[in-house]
mmCIF file of C-alpha atoms in Angstrom:
data_model
loop_
_atom_site.group_PDB
_atom_site.id
_atom_site.type_symbol
_atom_site.label_atom_id
_atom_site.label_comp_id
_atom_site.label_asym_id
_atom_site.label_seq_id
_atom_site.Cartn_x
_atom_site.Cartn_y
_atom_site.Cartn_z
ATOM 1 C CA UNK A 110 0.000 0.000 0.000
ATOM 2 C CA UNK A 111 1.479 3.352 -0.959
ATOM 3 C CA UNK A 112 1.055 6.171 1.506
ATOM 4 C CA UNK A 113 -1.722 8.545 0.598
ATOM 5 C CA UNK A 114 -0.977 11.864 2.294
ATOM 6 C CA UNK A 115 -4.715 12.565 2.390
ATOM 7 C CA UNK A 116 -5.358 9.567 4.653
ATOM 8 C CA UNK A 117 -2.494 10.042 7.117
ATOM 9 C CA UNK A 118 -0.974 13.086 8.712
ATOM 10 C CA UNK A 119 2.658 12.162 8.003
ATOM 11 C CA UNK A 120 5.020 13.639 10.597
ATOM 12 C CA UNK A 121 8.368 14.952 9.396
ATOM 13 C CA UNK A 122 9.801 15.631 12.865
ATOM 14 C CA UNK A 123 10.122 12.622 15.151
ATOM 15 C CA UNK A 124 12.075 11.705 18.294
ATOM 16 C CA UNK A 125 14.302 8.848 19.441
ATOM 17 C CA UNK A 126 15.433 8.325 23.031
ATOM 18 C CA UNK A 127 18.459 6.146 23.767
ATOM 19 C CA UNK A 128 21.667 5.744 25.772
ATOM 20 C CA UNK A 129 23.819 5.600 22.637
ATOM 21 C CA UNK A 130 25.443 8.356 20.650
ATOM 22 C CA UNK A 131 24.014 8.396 17.127
ATOM 23 C CA UNK A 132 25.889 9.995 14.248
ATOM 24 C CA UNK A 133 23.950 8.072 11.591
ATOM 25 C CA UNK A 134 21.071 5.619 11.923
ATOM 26 C CA UNK A 135 22.114 1.963 11.664
ATOM 27 C CA UNK A 136 18.985 -0.214 11.468
ATOM 28 C CA UNK A 137 21.014 -3.386 12.106
ATOM 29 C CA UNK A 138 21.480 -2.272 15.730
ATOM 30 C CA UNK A 139 17.746 -2.668 16.398
ATOM 31 C CA UNK A 140 16.642 -5.361 18.812
ATOM 32 C CA UNK A 141 14.919 -8.559 17.759
ATOM 33 C CA UNK A 142 11.229 -9.341 18.209
ATOM 34 C CA UNK A 143 9.898 -5.803 18.415
ATOM 35 C CA UNK A 144 6.450 -4.491 17.396
ATOM 36 C CA UNK A 145 7.114 -4.042 13.674
ATOM 37 C CA UNK A 146 10.379 -5.976 13.337
ATOM 38 C CA UNK A 147 14.074 -5.425 13.902
ATOM 39 C CA UNK A 148 14.981 -1.888 12.926
ATOM 40 C CA UNK A 149 14.941 1.757 13.960
ATOM 41 C CA UNK A 150 11.958 3.221 15.825
ATOM 42 C CA UNK A 151 10.952 6.856 16.238
ATOM 43 C CA UNK A 152 8.213 8.358 18.383
ATOM 44 C CA UNK A 153 5.779 11.053 17.290
ATOM 45 C CA UNK A 154 5.718 12.406 20.839
ATOM 46 C CA UNK A 155 8.801 13.885 22.481
ATOM 47 C CA UNK A 156 7.386 12.756 25.851
ATOM 48 C CA UNK A 157 7.138 9.156 24.606
ATOM 49 C CA UNK A 158 10.756 9.239 23.354
ATOM 50 C CA UNK A 159 11.962 10.600 26.714
ATOM 51 C CA UNK A 160 10.105 7.764 28.463
ATOM 52 C CA UNK A 161 11.794 5.204 26.188
ATOM 53 C CA UNK A 162 15.163 6.849 26.846
ATOM 54 C CA UNK A 163 14.692 6.512 30.625
ATOM 55 C CA UNK A 164 13.605 2.880 30.203
ATOM 56 C CA UNK A 165 16.665 2.034 28.064
ATOM 57 C CA UNK A 166 18.912 3.750 30.605
ATOM 58 C CA UNK A 167 17.494 1.683 33.483
ATOM 59 C CA UNK A 168 17.853 -1.525 31.403
ATOM 60 C CA UNK A 169 21.469 -0.901 30.429
ATOM 61 C CA UNK A 170 22.486 0.035 33.977
ATOM 62 C CA UNK A 171 20.777 -3.083 35.347
ATOM 63 C CA UNK A 172 22.380 -5.392 32.752
ATOM 64 C CA UNK A 173 25.887 -3.927 32.823
ATOM 65 C CA UNK A 174 28.088 -5.650 35.351
ATOM 66 C CA UNK A 175 30.920 -3.597 36.785
ATOM 67 C CA UNK A 176 29.744 -0.284 35.326
ATOM 68 C CA UNK A 177 28.168 2.580 37.197
ATOM 69 C CA UNK A 178 25.196 4.763 36.273
ATOM 70 C CA UNK A 179 27.565 7.624 35.412
ATOM 71 C CA UNK A 180 29.143 5.418 32.696
ATOM 72 C CA UNK A 181 25.974 5.885 30.632
ATOM 73 C CA UNK A 182 24.265 8.942 29.253
ATOM 74 C CA UNK A 183 20.616 9.507 28.329
ATOM 75 C CA UNK A 184 20.224 11.072 24.885
ATOM 76 C CA UNK A 185 17.249 12.443 23.018
ATOM 77 C CA UNK A 186 17.400 12.944 19.263
ATOM 78 C CA UNK A 187 15.209 14.985 16.983
ATOM 79 C CA UNK A 188 14.896 13.410 13.554
ATOM 80 C CA UNK A 189 13.700 15.104 10.391
ATOM 81 C CA UNK A 190 12.303 13.044 7.540
ATOM 82 C CA UNK A 191 12.151 13.870 3.840
ATOM 83 C CA UNK A 192 8.450 14.017 3.047
ATOM 84 C CA UNK A 193 9.121 13.802 -0.713
ATOM 85 C CA UNK A 194 10.738 10.364 -0.306
ATOM 86 C CA UNK A 195 7.826 8.809 1.569
ATOM 87 C CA UNK A 196 5.502 8.784 -1.444
ATOM 88 C CA UNK A 197 7.812 6.338 -3.248
ATOM 89 C CA UNK A 198 7.967 3.906 -0.309
ATOM 90 C CA UNK A 199 5.777 0.981 0.660
ATOM 91 C CA UNK A 200 4.202 2.174 3.925
ATOM 92 C CA UNK A 201 1.884 0.278 6.252
ATOM 93 C CA UNK A 202 -0.248 2.456 8.518
ATOM 94 C CA UNK A 203 -2.216 1.235 11.507
ATOM 95 C CA UNK A 204 -4.647 3.983 12.470
ATOM 96 C CA UNK A 205 -5.503 2.189 15.729
ATOM 97 C CA UNK A 206 -4.567 -0.784 17.883
ATOM 98 C CA UNK A 207 -7.139 -3.108 16.344
ATOM 99 C CA UNK A 208 -7.087 -6.809 15.429
ATOM 100 C CA UNK A 209 -5.082 -6.165 12.240
ATOM 101 C CA UNK A 210 -2.434 -4.275 14.250
ATOM 102 C CA UNK A 211 -2.403 -6.992 16.907
ATOM 103 C CA UNK A 212 -1.912 -9.770 14.334
ATOM 104 C CA UNK A 213 0.978 -7.819 12.800
ATOM 105 C CA UNK A 214 2.660 -7.204 16.190
ATOM 106 C CA UNK A 215 2.191 -10.864 17.182
ATOM 107 C CA UNK A 216 3.759 -11.975 13.875
ATOM 108 C CA UNK A 217 6.751 -9.630 14.227
ATOM 109 C CA UNK A 218 7.391 -10.501 17.854
ATOM 110 C CA UNK A 219 7.011 -14.240 17.213
ATOM 111 C CA UNK A 220 9.145 -14.521 14.080
ATOM 112 C CA UNK A 221 11.816 -11.914 14.791
ATOM 113 C CA UNK A 222 13.869 -10.199 12.116
ATOM 114 C CA UNK A 223 11.770 -8.367 9.529
ATOM 115 C CA UNK A 224 8.884 -10.698 8.648
ATOM 116 C CA UNK A 225 7.276 -8.283 6.148
ATOM 117 C CA UNK A 226 8.241 -6.244 3.076
ATOM 118 C CA UNK A 227 7.143 -2.751 4.160
ATOM 119 C CA UNK A 228 9.680 0.078 4.019
ATOM 120 C CA UNK A 229 8.002 2.019 6.831
ATOM 121 C CA UNK A 230 5.389 0.991 9.371
ATOM 122 C CA UNK A 231 3.424 3.590 11.352
ATOM 123 C CA UNK A 232 1.164 2.696 14.238
ATOM 124 C CA UNK A 233 0.569 2.328 17.961
ATOM 125 C CA UNK A 234 3.449 1.422 20.260
ATOM 126 C CA UNK A 235 3.241 -1.749 22.308
ATOM 127 C CA UNK A 236 4.655 -0.634 25.684
ATOM 128 C CA UNK A 237 5.873 -2.604 28.741
ATOM 129 C CA UNK A 238 2.323 -3.427 29.814
ATOM 130 C CA UNK A 239 1.718 -4.712 26.292
ATOM 131 C CA UNK A 240 4.703 -7.072 26.547
ATOM 132 C CA UNK A 241 3.250 -8.551 29.752
ATOM 133 C CA UNK A 242 -0.178 -8.928 28.123
ATOM 134 C CA UNK A 243 1.407 -10.597 25.070
ATOM 135 C CA UNK A 244 3.217 -13.108 27.295
ATOM 136 C CA UNK A 245 -0.050 -13.863 29.081
ATOM 137 C CA UNK A 246 -1.695 -14.372 25.673
ATOM 138 C CA UNK A 247 1.100 -16.691 24.434
ATOM 139 C CA UNK A 248 0.909 -18.645 27.696
ATOM 140 C CA UNK A 249 -2.738 -19.367 26.850
ATOM 141 C CA UNK A 250 -4.215 -17.593 29.840
ATOM 142 C CA UNK A 251 -6.687 -15.656 27.651
ATOM 143 C CA UNK A 252 -7.828 -18.818 25.883
ATOM 144 C CA UNK A 253 -6.574 -20.749 22.891
ATOM 145 C CA UNK A 254 -3.645 -18.890 21.297
ATOM 146 C CA UNK A 255 -4.745 -17.559 17.904
ATOM 147 C CA UNK A 256 -8.449 -17.663 18.688
ATOM 148 C CA UNK A 257 -10.601 -14.580 18.151
ATOM 149 C CA UNK A 258 -11.774 -14.775 21.775
ATOM 150 C CA UNK A 259 -8.207 -14.718 23.144
ATOM 151 C CA UNK A 260 -7.305 -11.804 20.854
ATOM 152 C CA UNK A 261 -10.371 -9.840 21.982
ATOM 153 C CA UNK A 262 -9.364 -10.294 25.632
ATOM 154 C CA UNK A 263 -5.792 -9.285 24.796
ATOM 155 C CA UNK A 264 -6.930 -6.103 23.009
ATOM 156 C CA UNK A 265 -9.255 -5.242 25.909
ATOM 157 C CA UNK A 266 -6.353 -5.585 28.377
ATOM 158 C CA UNK A 267 -3.993 -3.421 26.334
ATOM 159 C CA UNK A 268 -5.753 -0.115 27.071
ATOM 160 C CA UNK A 269 -5.205 0.756 23.428
ATOM 161 C CA UNK A 270 -6.377 4.360 23.800
ATOM 162 C CA UNK A 271 -3.213 5.128 25.794
ATOM 163 C CA UNK A 272 -0.622 3.826 23.306
ATOM 164 C CA UNK A 273 1.708 6.298 21.576
ATOM 165 C CA UNK A 274 2.433 6.316 17.840
ATOM 166 C CA UNK A 275 5.722 5.081 16.401
ATOM 167 C CA UNK A 276 7.416 5.072 13.011
ATOM 168 C CA UNK A 277 9.569 2.084 12.068
ATOM 169 C CA UNK A 278 12.260 1.640 9.406
ATOM 170 C CA UNK A 279 13.816 -1.800 8.907
ATOM 171 C CA UNK A 280 15.924 -1.301 5.774
ATOM 172 C CA UNK A 281 19.167 0.681 5.798
ATOM 173 C CA UNK A 282 18.678 2.051 2.283
ATOM 174 C CA UNK A 283 15.281 3.433 3.342
ATOM 175 C CA UNK A 284 16.761 5.050 6.468
ATOM 176 C CA UNK A 285 19.542 6.605 4.375
ATOM 177 C CA UNK A 286 17.038 8.148 1.938
ATOM 178 C CA UNK A 287 14.277 9.093 4.374
ATOM 179 C CA UNK A 288 16.202 10.546 7.334
ATOM 180 C CA UNK A 289 17.624 13.927 6.356
ATOM 181 C CA UNK A 290 18.791 15.120 9.774
ATOM 182 C CA UNK A 291 19.367 13.717 13.232
ATOM 183 C CA UNK A 292 20.522 15.896 16.090
ATOM 184 C CA UNK A 293 20.824 15.551 19.841
ATOM 185 C CA UNK A 294 18.524 17.871 21.761
ATOM 186 C CA UNK A 295 18.114 18.681 25.440
ATOM 187 C CA UNK A 296 15.510 16.425 27.010
ATOM 188 C CA UNK A 297 15.219 18.196 30.350
#
């Protein structure tokens, strides 16, 4: 599906919170089994990106043996996208956290890597509470995994009205064409 600018309010300024210094986006550094696949994620909301930055900071401090909190630095980046490039890309847009979105997230988290051919995916963010709900779903506590009834319970438990919006890029050549500027900004 090609992006139709009439059907989606494409954002050209996005945010990324991390503990790493970024000179240029490298999609291969993305973690496995994420919402839309392994790649680079950006938040529409600065507040959401700051929250992700704090979460990543806590994770890296907890997992790093022998290092202190002061060995790491929280960083917020403002990213500008080239709106002219987006019209030539294959973009998947999820307007809401519905069953189609859920099936896509379940597929990406189950298979790992990039289990689809989209250049960019835009849609709700599955947060920490979502990860817990997904585990409960996969453990069969909502009913038979894959059943419509279990998916309905999962969606009801996700509080989908509170999820932020994220943009995802999984291909380096797309990131290189689409991202025109990335700069560190003060998050305080």
